[in-house]
PDB file of C-alpha atoms and ligand atoms in Angstrom:
ATOM      1  CA  MET E  17     212.993 166.311  58.207  1.00 98.00           C
ATOM      2  CA  ASN E  18     209.448 167.291  58.191  1.00 98.00           C
ATOM      3  CA  TYR E  19     207.000 164.749  56.701  1.00 98.00           C
ATOM      4  CA  HIS E  20     203.574 166.102  55.497  1.00 98.00           C
ATOM      5  CA  ILE E  21     201.443 163.573  54.541  1.00 98.00           C
ATOM      6  CA  LEU E  22     198.074 164.053  52.424  1.00 98.00           C
ATOM      7  CA  THR E  23     195.645 161.595  52.723  1.00 98.00           C
ATOM      8  CA  LEU E  24     192.038 160.299  53.294  1.00 97.00           C
ATOM      9  CA  PHE E  25     193.284 158.185  56.284  1.00 96.00           C
ATOM     10  CA  PRO E  26     195.410 160.000  58.587  1.00 97.00           C
ATOM     11  CA  GLU E  27     195.215 157.608  61.404  1.00 95.00           C
ATOM     12  CA  MET E  28     196.620 154.912  59.177  1.00 94.00           C
ATOM     13  CA  VAL E  29     199.703 156.702  58.661  1.00 94.00           C
ATOM     14  CA  LEU E  30     200.282 158.152  61.925  1.00 93.00           C
ATOM     15  CA  ASP E  31     199.406 154.955  63.909  1.00 91.00           C
ATOM     16  CA  GLY E  32     201.681 153.474  61.856  1.00 90.00           C
ATOM     17  CA  LEU E  33     204.987 155.550  62.133  1.00 92.00           C
ATOM     18  CA  ASN E  34     204.663 156.674  65.827  1.00 85.00           C
ATOM     19  CA  THR E  35     206.062 153.609  67.021  1.00 83.00           C
ATOM     20  CA  SER E  36     209.911 152.108  67.490  1.00 84.00           C
ATOM     21  CA  ILE E  37     212.921 154.175  65.801  1.00 93.00           C
ATOM     22  CA  ILE E  38     210.921 156.479  63.890  1.00 94.00           C
ATOM     23  CA  GLY E  39     209.035 157.420  67.189  1.00 94.00           C
ATOM     24  CA  ARG E  40     211.541 157.837  68.953  1.00 95.00           C
ATOM     25  CA  ALA E  41     213.041 160.350  66.567  1.00 97.00           C
ATOM     26  CA  VAL E  42     210.025 162.051  66.441  1.00 96.00           C
ATOM     27  CA  ASP E  43     210.179 162.220  70.271  1.00 96.00           C
ATOM     28  CA  LYS E  44     213.808 163.496  70.086  1.00 96.00           C
ATOM     29  CA  GLY E  45     212.648 166.133  67.574  1.00 97.00           C
ATOM     30  CA  LEU E  46     215.060 164.840  64.474  1.00 97.00           C
ATOM     31  CA  LEU E  47     211.628 163.992  62.479  1.00 98.00           C
ATOM     32  CA  SER E  48     208.237 165.496  62.537  1.00 97.00           C
ATOM     33  CA  ILE E  49     205.187 163.787  60.906  1.00 98.00           C
ATOM     34  CA  GLU E  50     202.042 165.793  60.042  1.00 98.00           C
ATOM     35  CA  ALA E  51     198.891 163.995  58.411  1.00 98.00           C
ATOM     36  CA  VAL E  52     196.758 166.392  56.357  1.00 98.00           C
ATOM     37  CA  ASN E  53     192.995 164.959  55.919  1.00 98.00           C
ATOM     38  CA  ILE E  54     192.151 166.027  52.357  1.00 98.00           C
ATOM     39  CA  ARG E  55     188.467 165.891  53.568  1.00 97.00           C
ATOM     40  CA  ASP E  56     189.077 168.948  55.582  1.00 98.00           C
ATOM     41  CA  TYR E  57     189.681 170.991  52.361  1.00 98.00           C
ATOM     42  CA  THR E  58     186.375 169.932  50.895  1.00 97.00           C
ATOM     43  CA  LYS E  59     183.781 172.873  50.064  1.00 95.00           C
ATOM     44  CA  GLU E  60     180.903 170.620  49.326  1.00 91.00           C
ATOM     45  CA  LYS E  61     178.079 170.711  51.890  1.00 90.00           C
ATOM     46  CA  HIS E  62     178.118 166.781  52.148  1.00 93.00           C
ATOM     47  CA  GLY E  63     181.764 166.458  52.510  1.00 92.00           C
ATOM     48  CA  HIS E  64     182.668 164.737  49.128  1.00 95.00           C
ATOM     49  CA  VAL E  65     186.148 164.489  47.898  1.00 97.00           C
ATOM     50  CA  ASP E  66     185.201 161.803  45.002  1.00 97.00           C
ATOM     51  CA  ASP E  67     183.099 161.869  41.948  1.00 96.00           C
ATOM     52  CA  ALA E  68     182.685 159.520  38.975  1.00 97.00           C
ATOM     53  CA  PRO E  69     185.002 159.602  36.138  1.00 97.00           C
ATOM     54  CA  TYR E  70     184.027 161.952  32.992  1.00 98.00           C
ATOM     55  CA  GLY E  71     183.913 159.552  30.119  1.00 98.00           C
ATOM     56  CA  GLY E  72     182.660 156.621  32.271  1.00 97.00           C
ATOM     57  CA  GLY E  73     184.412 153.860  33.709  1.00 96.00           C
ATOM     58  CA  ALA E  74     184.432 152.285  37.008  1.00 96.00           C
ATOM     59  CA  GLY E  75     184.672 153.445  40.682  1.00 95.00           C
ATOM     60  CA  MET E  76     185.534 157.261  41.716  1.00 97.00           C
ATOM     61  CA  VAL E  77     188.206 159.749  41.090  1.00 97.00           C
ATOM     62  CA  MET E  78     189.586 162.141  44.033  1.00 97.00           C
ATOM     63  CA  GLN E  79     188.827 165.810  42.862  1.00 98.00           C
ATOM     64  CA  ALA E  80     191.446 168.469  41.944  1.00 98.00           C
ATOM     65  CA  ALA E  81     190.187 171.237  44.220  1.00 98.00           C
ATOM     66  CA  PRO E  82     190.648 169.653  48.061  1.00 98.00           C
ATOM     67  CA  VAL E  83     193.802 167.814  46.802  1.00 98.00           C
ATOM     68  CA  CYS E  84     195.175 171.335  45.905  1.00 98.00           C
ATOM     69  CA  ASP E  85     193.952 173.448  48.530  1.00 98.00           C
ATOM     70  CA  ALA E  86     195.267 171.081  51.127  1.00 98.00           C
ATOM     71  CA  TYR E  87     198.733 171.806  49.784  1.00 99.00           C
ATOM     72  CA  GLU E  88     198.401 175.411  49.433  1.00 99.00           C
ATOM     73  CA  ASP E  89     197.280 175.522  52.709  1.00 98.00           C
ATOM     74  CA  LEU E  90     200.119 173.615  54.007  1.00 98.00           C
ATOM     75  CA  CYS E  91     202.546 176.223  51.855  1.00 99.00           C
ATOM     76  CA  ARG E  92     201.373 179.149  53.247  1.00 98.00           C
ATOM     77  CA  LYS E  93     201.482 177.786  56.918  1.00 98.00           C
ATOM     78  CA  ILE E  94     205.208 176.908  56.431  1.00 98.00           C
ATOM     79  CA  GLY E  95     206.095 179.610  53.923  1.00 98.00           C
ATOM     80  CA  LYS E  96     207.742 177.321  51.620  1.00 98.00           C
ATOM     81  CA  ARG E  97     206.734 174.882  48.474  1.00 98.00           C
ATOM     82  CA  PRO E  98     208.074 171.485  49.158  1.00 98.00           C
ATOM     83  CA  ARG E  99     208.496 168.417  46.707  1.00 98.00           C
ATOM     84  CA  VAL E 100     205.135 166.813  46.326  1.00 99.00           C
ATOM     85  CA  LEU E 101     205.677 162.739  46.003  1.00 99.00           C
ATOM     86  CA  TYR E 102     202.853 160.938  44.533  1.00 98.00           C
ATOM     87  CA  MET E 103     202.599 157.556  45.460  1.00 98.00           C
ATOM     88  CA  THR E 104     201.133 155.870  42.116  1.00 98.00           C
ATOM     89  CA  PRO E 105     201.886 152.157  40.426  1.00 97.00           C
ATOM     90  CA  GLN E 106     202.844 154.502  37.409  1.00 97.00           C
ATOM     91  CA  GLY E 107     205.797 155.984  39.365  1.00 98.00           C
ATOM     92  CA  ARG E 108     209.596 154.917  39.305  1.00 98.00           C
ATOM     93  CA  VAL E 109     210.403 152.340  41.527  1.00 98.00           C
ATOM     94  CA  PHE E 110     211.510 153.649  44.929  1.00 98.00           C
ATOM     95  CA  ASN E 111     215.114 152.545  46.010  1.00 97.00           C
ATOM     96  CA  GLN E 112     218.079 153.277  48.118  1.00 96.00           C
ATOM     97  CA  LYS E 113     219.146 155.816  46.033  1.00 96.00           C
ATOM     98  CA  ILE E 114     216.216 157.978  45.642  1.00 98.00           C
ATOM     99  CA  ALA E 115     215.907 157.602  49.393  1.00 98.00           C
ATOM    100  CA  GLU E 116     219.142 159.189  50.054  1.00 98.00           C
ATOM    101  CA  GLU E 117     218.643 161.933  47.504  1.00 98.00           C
ATOM    102  CA  LEU E 118     215.293 162.534  49.309  1.00 98.00           C
ATOM    103  CA  SER E 119     216.822 162.650  52.571  1.00 98.00           C
ATOM    104  CA  SER E 120     218.790 165.701  52.081  1.00 98.00           C
ATOM    105  CA  GLU E 121     215.637 167.708  52.035  1.00 98.00           C
ATOM    106  CA  GLU E 122     213.839 169.530  55.011  1.00 98.00           C
ATOM    107  CA  ASP E 123     210.484 169.175  53.869  1.00 98.00           C
ATOM    108  CA  LEU E 124     208.455 166.362  51.822  1.00 99.00           C
ATOM    109  CA  VAL E 125     204.740 166.167  50.935  1.00 99.00           C
ATOM    110  CA  PHE E 126     203.540 162.644  50.307  1.00 99.00           C
ATOM    111  CA  LEU E 127     200.535 162.761  48.339  1.00 98.00           C
ATOM    112  CA  CYS E 128     198.437 159.175  48.730  1.00 98.00           C
ATOM    113  CA  GLY E 129     195.418 158.460  46.316  1.00 95.00           C
ATOM    114  CA  HIS E 130     192.714 155.820  46.943  1.00 87.00           C
ATOM    115  CA  TYR E 131     189.668 155.005  44.538  1.00 76.00           C
ATOM    116  CA  GLU E 132     190.847 155.027  40.928  1.00 86.00           C
ATOM    117  CA  GLY E 133     193.308 158.236  41.465  1.00 93.00           C
ATOM    118  CA  ILE E 134     193.424 161.595  41.585  1.00 98.00           C
ATOM    119  CA  ASP E 135     192.052 164.181  39.019  1.00 98.00           C
ATOM    120  CA  GLU E 136     195.411 164.764  36.524  1.00 98.00           C
ATOM    121  CA  ARG E 137     194.894 168.736  36.765  1.00 98.00           C
ATOM    122  CA  ALA E 138     195.671 168.472  40.710  1.00 98.00           C
ATOM    123  CA  LEU E 139     198.698 166.350  39.698  1.00 98.00           C
ATOM    124  CA  GLU E 140     199.800 168.691  36.866  1.00 98.00           C
ATOM    125  CA  ARG E 141     199.526 171.446  39.197  1.00 98.00           C
ATOM    126  CA  ILE E 142     201.292 170.174  42.217  1.00 99.00           C
ATOM    127  CA  VAL E 143     203.260 166.988  41.780  1.00 99.00           C
ATOM    128  CA  THR E 144     206.928 166.738  41.368  1.00 99.00           C
ATOM    129  CA  ASP E 145     208.035 163.309  41.491  1.00 98.00           C
ATOM    130  CA  TYR E 146     205.887 160.126  40.664  1.00 98.00           C
ATOM    131  CA  LEU E 147     207.055 157.182  42.622  1.00 98.00           C
ATOM    132  CA  SER E 148     205.968 153.564  43.206  1.00 98.00           C
ATOM    133  CA  ILE E 149     207.484 150.980  45.690  1.00 98.00           C
ATOM    134  CA  GLY E 150     207.003 148.194  43.186  1.00 98.00           C
ATOM    135  CA  ASP E 151     205.193 145.998  40.784  1.00 98.00           C
ATOM    136  CA  TYR E 152     202.169 144.486  42.808  1.00 98.00           C
ATOM    137  CA  VAL E 153     198.575 146.300  43.439  1.00 97.00           C
ATOM    138  CA  LEU E 154     197.764 147.748  46.752  1.00 97.00           C
ATOM    139  CA  THR E 155     194.698 149.913  47.743  1.00 95.00           C
ATOM    140  CA  GLY E 156     196.086 153.189  48.082  1.00 96.00           C
ATOM    141  CA  GLY E 157     199.447 155.027  48.644  1.00 98.00           C
ATOM    142  CA  GLU E 158     199.314 154.948  52.499  1.00 97.00           C
ATOM    143  CA  LEU E 159     201.558 151.928  52.612  1.00 97.00           C
ATOM    144  CA  PRO E 160     203.989 153.216  50.193  1.00 98.00           C
ATOM    145  CA  ALA E 161     204.161 156.431  51.958  1.00 98.00           C
ATOM    146  CA  MET E 162     205.094 154.599  55.115  1.00 98.00           C
ATOM    147  CA  VAL E 163     207.549 152.664  53.226  1.00 98.00           C
ATOM    148  CA  MET E 164     209.359 155.500  51.979  1.00 98.00           C
ATOM    149  CA  ILE E 165     209.405 157.629  55.326  1.00 98.00           C
ATOM    150  CA  ASP E 166     210.782 154.608  57.227  1.00 97.00           C
ATOM    151  CA  CYS E 167     213.402 154.291  54.543  1.00 98.00           C
ATOM    152  CA  ILE E 168     214.813 158.029  54.345  1.00 98.00           C
ATOM    153  CA  SER E 169     213.983 158.438  58.192  1.00 98.00           C
ATOM    154  CA  ARG E 170     217.298 156.057  58.935  1.00 96.00           C
ATOM    155  CA  LEU E 171     219.234 158.233  56.574  1.00 97.00           C
ATOM    156  CA  VAL E 172     218.573 161.626  58.742  1.00 97.00           C
ATOM    157  CA  PRO E 173     221.491 161.781  61.288  1.00 97.00           C
ATOM    158  CA  GLY E 174     220.871 160.763  64.735  1.00 96.00           C
ATOM    159  CA  VAL E 175     218.018 158.539  63.869  1.00 96.00           C
ATOM    160  CA  LEU E 176     219.711 155.743  64.078  1.00 95.00           C
ATOM    161  CA  ASN E 177     222.523 154.660  67.185  1.00 87.00           C
ATOM    162  CA  ASN E 178     226.001 155.127  66.029  1.00 78.00           C
ATOM    163  CA  ASP E 179     226.125 151.045  65.588  1.00 74.00           C
ATOM    164  CA  ASP E 180     223.662 151.008  62.879  1.00 77.00           C
ATOM    165  CA  SER E 181     224.783 154.266  60.909  1.00 76.00           C
ATOM    166  CA  ALA E 182     228.105 152.602  60.363  1.00 60.00           C
ATOM    167  CA  GLU E 183     226.196 149.569  58.574  1.00 66.00           C
ATOM    168  CA  ILE E 184     224.233 152.415  56.025  1.00 61.00           C
ATOM    169  CA  GLU E 185     227.556 152.709  54.070  1.00 57.00           C
ATOM    170  CA  SER E 186     228.020 148.918  53.732  1.00 54.00           C
ATOM    171  CA  PHE E 187     224.767 148.510  52.176  1.00 60.00           C
ATOM    172  CA  HIS E 188     226.294 150.515  49.482  1.00 55.00           C
ATOM    173  CA  ASP E 189     228.541 147.744  48.388  1.00 82.00           C
ATOM    174  CA  ASN E 190     225.730 146.248  46.771  1.00 92.00           C
ATOM    175  CA  LEU E 191     226.130 142.939  48.310  1.00 97.00           C
ATOM    176  CA  LEU E 192     224.116 141.090  50.792  1.00 97.00           C
ATOM    177  CA  GLU E 193     224.547 140.572  54.099  1.00 97.00           C
ATOM    178  CA  TYR E 194     226.632 137.502  55.595  1.00 98.00           C
ATOM    179  CA  PRO E 195     225.010 134.777  58.032  1.00 98.00           C
ATOM    180  CA  GLN E 196     224.541 135.863  61.602  1.00 98.00           C
ATOM    181  CA  TYR E 197     224.895 133.446  64.555  1.00 98.00           C
ATOM    182  CA  THR E 198     224.623 133.327  68.241  1.00 98.00           C
ATOM    183  CA  ARG E 199     224.609 131.156  71.325  1.00 98.00           C
ATOM    184  CA  PRO E 200     224.607 127.941  71.405  1.00 98.00           C
ATOM    185  CA  GLU E 201     227.034 126.859  69.786  1.00 98.00           C
ATOM    186  CA  VAL E 202     225.341 123.749  68.558  1.00 98.00           C
ATOM    187  CA  TYR E 203     221.395 123.728  67.686  1.00 98.00           C
ATOM    188  CA  GLU E 204     219.642 120.637  67.006  1.00 98.00           C
ATOM    189  CA  GLY E 205     223.069 119.254  65.822  1.00 98.00           C
ATOM    190  CA  MET E 206     223.963 122.467  63.550  1.00 98.00           C
ATOM    191  CA  ARG E 207     227.189 123.725  64.558  1.00 98.00           C
ATOM    192  CA  VAL E 208     228.084 127.414  64.211  1.00 98.00           C
ATOM    193  CA  PRO E 209     230.816 127.536  61.620  1.00 98.00           C
ATOM    194  CA  GLU E 210     234.483 127.177  63.041  1.00 98.00           C
ATOM    195  CA  VAL E 211     236.198 130.319  62.104  1.00 98.00           C
ATOM    196  CA  LEU E 212     233.686 132.421  63.841  1.00 98.00           C
ATOM    197  CA  LEU E 213     235.072 131.071  67.186  1.00 98.00           C
ATOM    198  CA  SER E 214     238.410 131.383  66.169  1.00 98.00           C
ATOM    199  CA  GLY E 215     239.185 134.742  67.085  1.00 98.00           C
ATOM    200  CA  HIS E 216     241.283 134.915  64.223  1.00 98.00           C
ATOM    201  CA  HIS E 217     239.997 138.474  62.965  1.00 98.00           C
ATOM    202  CA  LYS E 218     241.354 138.659  59.549  1.00 98.00           C
ATOM    203  CA  ASN E 219     240.076 135.164  58.737  1.00 98.00           C
ATOM    204  CA  ILE E 220     236.389 136.012  59.999  1.00 98.00           C
ATOM    205  CA  GLU E 221     236.616 139.406  57.739  1.00 98.00           C
ATOM    206  CA  THR E 222     237.610 137.020  54.609  1.00 98.00           C
ATOM    207  CA  TRP E 223     234.933 134.213  55.348  1.00 98.00           C
ATOM    208  CA  ARG E 224     232.262 137.160  55.789  1.00 98.00           C
ATOM    209  CA  ARG E 225     233.109 138.686  52.674  1.00 98.00           C
ATOM    210  CA  GLN E 226     233.056 135.687  50.830  1.00 98.00           C
ATOM    211  CA  GLN E 227     229.511 134.339  52.680  1.00 98.00           C
ATOM    212  CA  SER E 228     228.246 137.817  51.141  1.00 98.00           C
ATOM    213  CA  ILE E 229     229.414 137.267  47.619  1.00 98.00           C
ATOM    214  CA  LYS E 230     228.524 133.797  47.682  1.00 98.00           C
ATOM    215  CA  ARG E 231     224.963 134.494  48.887  1.00 98.00           C
ATOM    216  CA  THR E 232     224.690 137.358  46.641  1.00 98.00           C
ATOM    217  CA  LEU E 233     225.185 135.151  43.462  1.00 98.00           C
ATOM    218  CA  GLU E 234     222.686 132.585  44.700  1.00 98.00           C
ATOM    219  CA  ARG E 235     219.843 135.072  45.536  1.00 98.00           C
ATOM    220  CA  ARG E 236     220.475 138.379  43.692  1.00 98.00           C
ATOM    221  CA  PRO E 237     222.853 138.035  40.952  1.00 98.00           C
ATOM    222  CA  ASP E 238     221.438 141.111  39.554  1.00 97.00           C
ATOM    223  CA  LEU E 239     223.379 143.004  42.382  1.00 96.00           C
ATOM    224  CA  LEU E 240     227.000 141.585  41.324  1.00 97.00           C
ATOM    225  CA  ALA E 241     227.137 143.864  38.580  1.00 96.00           C
ATOM    226  CA  GLU E 242     227.112 146.912  40.525  1.00 94.00           C
ATOM    227  CA  ALA E 243     229.216 145.220  43.127  1.00 95.00           C
ATOM    228  CA  ASN E 244     232.912 146.773  44.182  1.00 95.00           C
ATOM    229  CA  LEU E 245     235.038 143.420  44.550  1.00 97.00           C
ATOM    230  CA  THR E 246     239.181 143.267  45.384  1.00 97.00           C
ATOM    231  CA  LYS E 247     241.140 141.096  42.481  1.00 98.00           C
ATOM    232  CA  ARG E 248     241.131 138.337  45.283  1.00 98.00           C
ATOM    233  CA  GLU E 249     237.099 138.487  45.853  1.00 98.00           C
ATOM    234  CA  GLN E 250     236.653 138.401  41.976  1.00 98.00           C
ATOM    235  CA  GLN E 251     238.705 135.234  41.670  1.00 98.00           C
ATOM    236  CA  TYR E 252     236.608 133.853  44.692  1.00 98.00           C
ATOM    237  CA  LEU E 253     233.371 135.024  42.387  1.00 98.00           C
ATOM    238  CA  GLU E 254     234.776 133.042  39.573  1.00 98.00           C
ATOM    239  CA  GLU E 255     235.425 129.948  41.059  1.00 98.00           C
ATOM    240  CA  LEU E 256     232.070 129.932  42.339  1.00 98.00           C
ATOM    241  CA  ARG E 257     230.636 130.686  39.022  1.00 98.00           C
ATOM    242  CA  ARG E 258     232.495 127.692  37.434  1.00 98.00           C
ATOM    243  CA  GLU E 259     231.081 125.406  40.059  1.00 97.00           C
ATOM    244  CA  GLN E 260     227.703 126.724  39.700  1.00 95.00           C
ATOM    245  CA  LYS E 261     227.846 125.642  35.766  1.00 96.00           C
ATOM    246  CA  LYS E 262     229.279 122.370  36.713  1.00 96.00           C
ATOM    247  CA  GLU E 263     226.104 121.859  38.965  1.00 95.00           C
ATOM    248  CA  LEU E 264     223.942 122.885  36.323  1.00 95.00           C
ATOM    249  CA  ALA E 265     225.437 120.608  34.045  1.00 96.00           C
ATOM    250  CA  ILE E 266     225.237 117.588  36.216  1.00 95.00           C
ATOM    251  CA  SER E 267     221.684 118.687  36.911  1.00 95.00           C
ATOM    252  CA  GLU E 268     220.943 118.573  33.079  1.00 94.00           C
ATOM    253  CA  GLU E 269     222.295 115.311  32.764  1.00 89.00           C
ATOM    254  CA  LEU E 270     219.555 113.632  34.649  1.00 77.00           C
TER     255      LEU E 270
HETATM  256  C1  9D3 C 330     191.962 150.923  40.199  1.00 75.08           C
HETATM  257  C2  9D3 C 330     193.110 151.195  39.203  1.00 75.08           C
HETATM  258  N1  9D3 C 330     193.866 150.267  38.629  1.00 75.08           N
HETATM  259  C3  9D3 C 330     193.851 149.785  37.808  1.00 75.08           C
HETATM  260  C4  9D3 C 330     194.262 148.170  37.479  1.00 75.08           C
HETATM  261  C5  9D3 C 330     195.251 150.958  39.074  1.00 75.08           C
HETATM  262  C6  9D3 C 330     195.190 151.335  40.497  1.00 75.08           C
HETATM  263  C7  9D3 C 330     195.563 152.704  41.040  1.00 75.08           C
HETATM  264  C8  9D3 C 330     196.024 152.834  42.200  1.00 75.08           C
HETATM  265  C9  9D3 C 330     195.698 150.210  41.288  1.00 75.08           C
HETATM  266  C10 9D3 C 330     195.782 150.459  42.485  1.00 75.08           C
HETATM  267  C11 9D3 C 330     195.821 151.513  43.150  1.00 75.08           C
HETATM  268  C12 9D3 C 330     196.172 151.657  44.429  1.00 75.08           C
HETATM  269  N2  9D3 C 330     198.171 151.720  44.699  1.00 75.08           N
HETATM  270  C13 9D3 C 330     198.497 152.754  44.980  1.00 75.08           C
HETATM  271  O1  9D3 C 330     197.927 153.882  45.347  1.00 75.08           O
HETATM  272  C14 9D3 C 330     200.219 152.706  45.049  1.00 75.08           C
HETATM  273  C15 9D3 C 330     200.975 151.901  44.706  1.00 75.08           C
HETATM  274  C16 9D3 C 330     200.554 150.224  44.277  1.00 75.08           C
HETATM  275  O2  9D3 C 330     199.738 149.798  44.047  1.00 75.08           O
HETATM  276  N3  9D3 C 330     201.814 149.565  44.185  1.00 75.08           N
HETATM  277  C17 9D3 C 330     203.124 150.229  44.418  1.00 75.08           C
HETATM  278  N4  9D3 C 330     203.324 151.136  44.465  1.00 75.08           N
HETATM  279  C18 9D3 C 330     202.374 152.017  45.084  1.00 75.08           C
HETATM  280  S1  9D3 C 330     202.466 153.683  45.422  1.00 75.08           S
HETATM  281  C19 9D3 C 330     200.862 153.770  45.097  1.00 75.08           C
END
């Protein structure tokens, strides 16, 4: 996977992505991350890449020409016209499914805006996908690009070790993970659940699935609509829901 990030702040993305797992994958040649400084494509003598919005209003708008020229130069260099993902609060909200779909591309361009955004004509000309990372306000598209690159990269074969790779599948169950414990057996009077010390693998498996279901019901009930549960597990979920209702009834009597 080759990432190309069009930005006014190349060092911000490069510094953030050349560490840890992603950095190692770059060293192994599984990924490449290139930051293109949009400012390098200005034709103005003072190096301006932005100007006041036509029609008035606050702030500055990034001009179309440097953005489009940066993309065209990239296309010429690599001999193809890859997808351009524009980081914008107006985009579709990024999720694991979108990450999986994007992970099959050979090249991806991330276009990061700053100020009040980018001249609409540049977007019309080059953008293929409008993507957001959620409904909150940031100062620019660099962090969203880094979030998406981190997420997509761990889906590229060889980036994770084999143990972690196996777990990619299990996220797909739409259940949250079960709680984890390590030594000591007793911490501040709190014991590790007995079943985990039993060595009884079948019971441990059942307990962990039940904990996942319980936790998902408590913290992310919206996920359960898409979860794949066995008949037995659906019964367990119904039992939990009945208990939830009872507890609600009790708390409302107070
Ligand atoms: C400054 C104008 N704002 C009107 C309230 C709109 C706005 C534009 C650009 C607000 C923030 C930004 C900068 N954010 C991003 O570029 C961005 C973003 C985000 O803020 N939240 C979630 N996902 C994304 S992707 C890009």
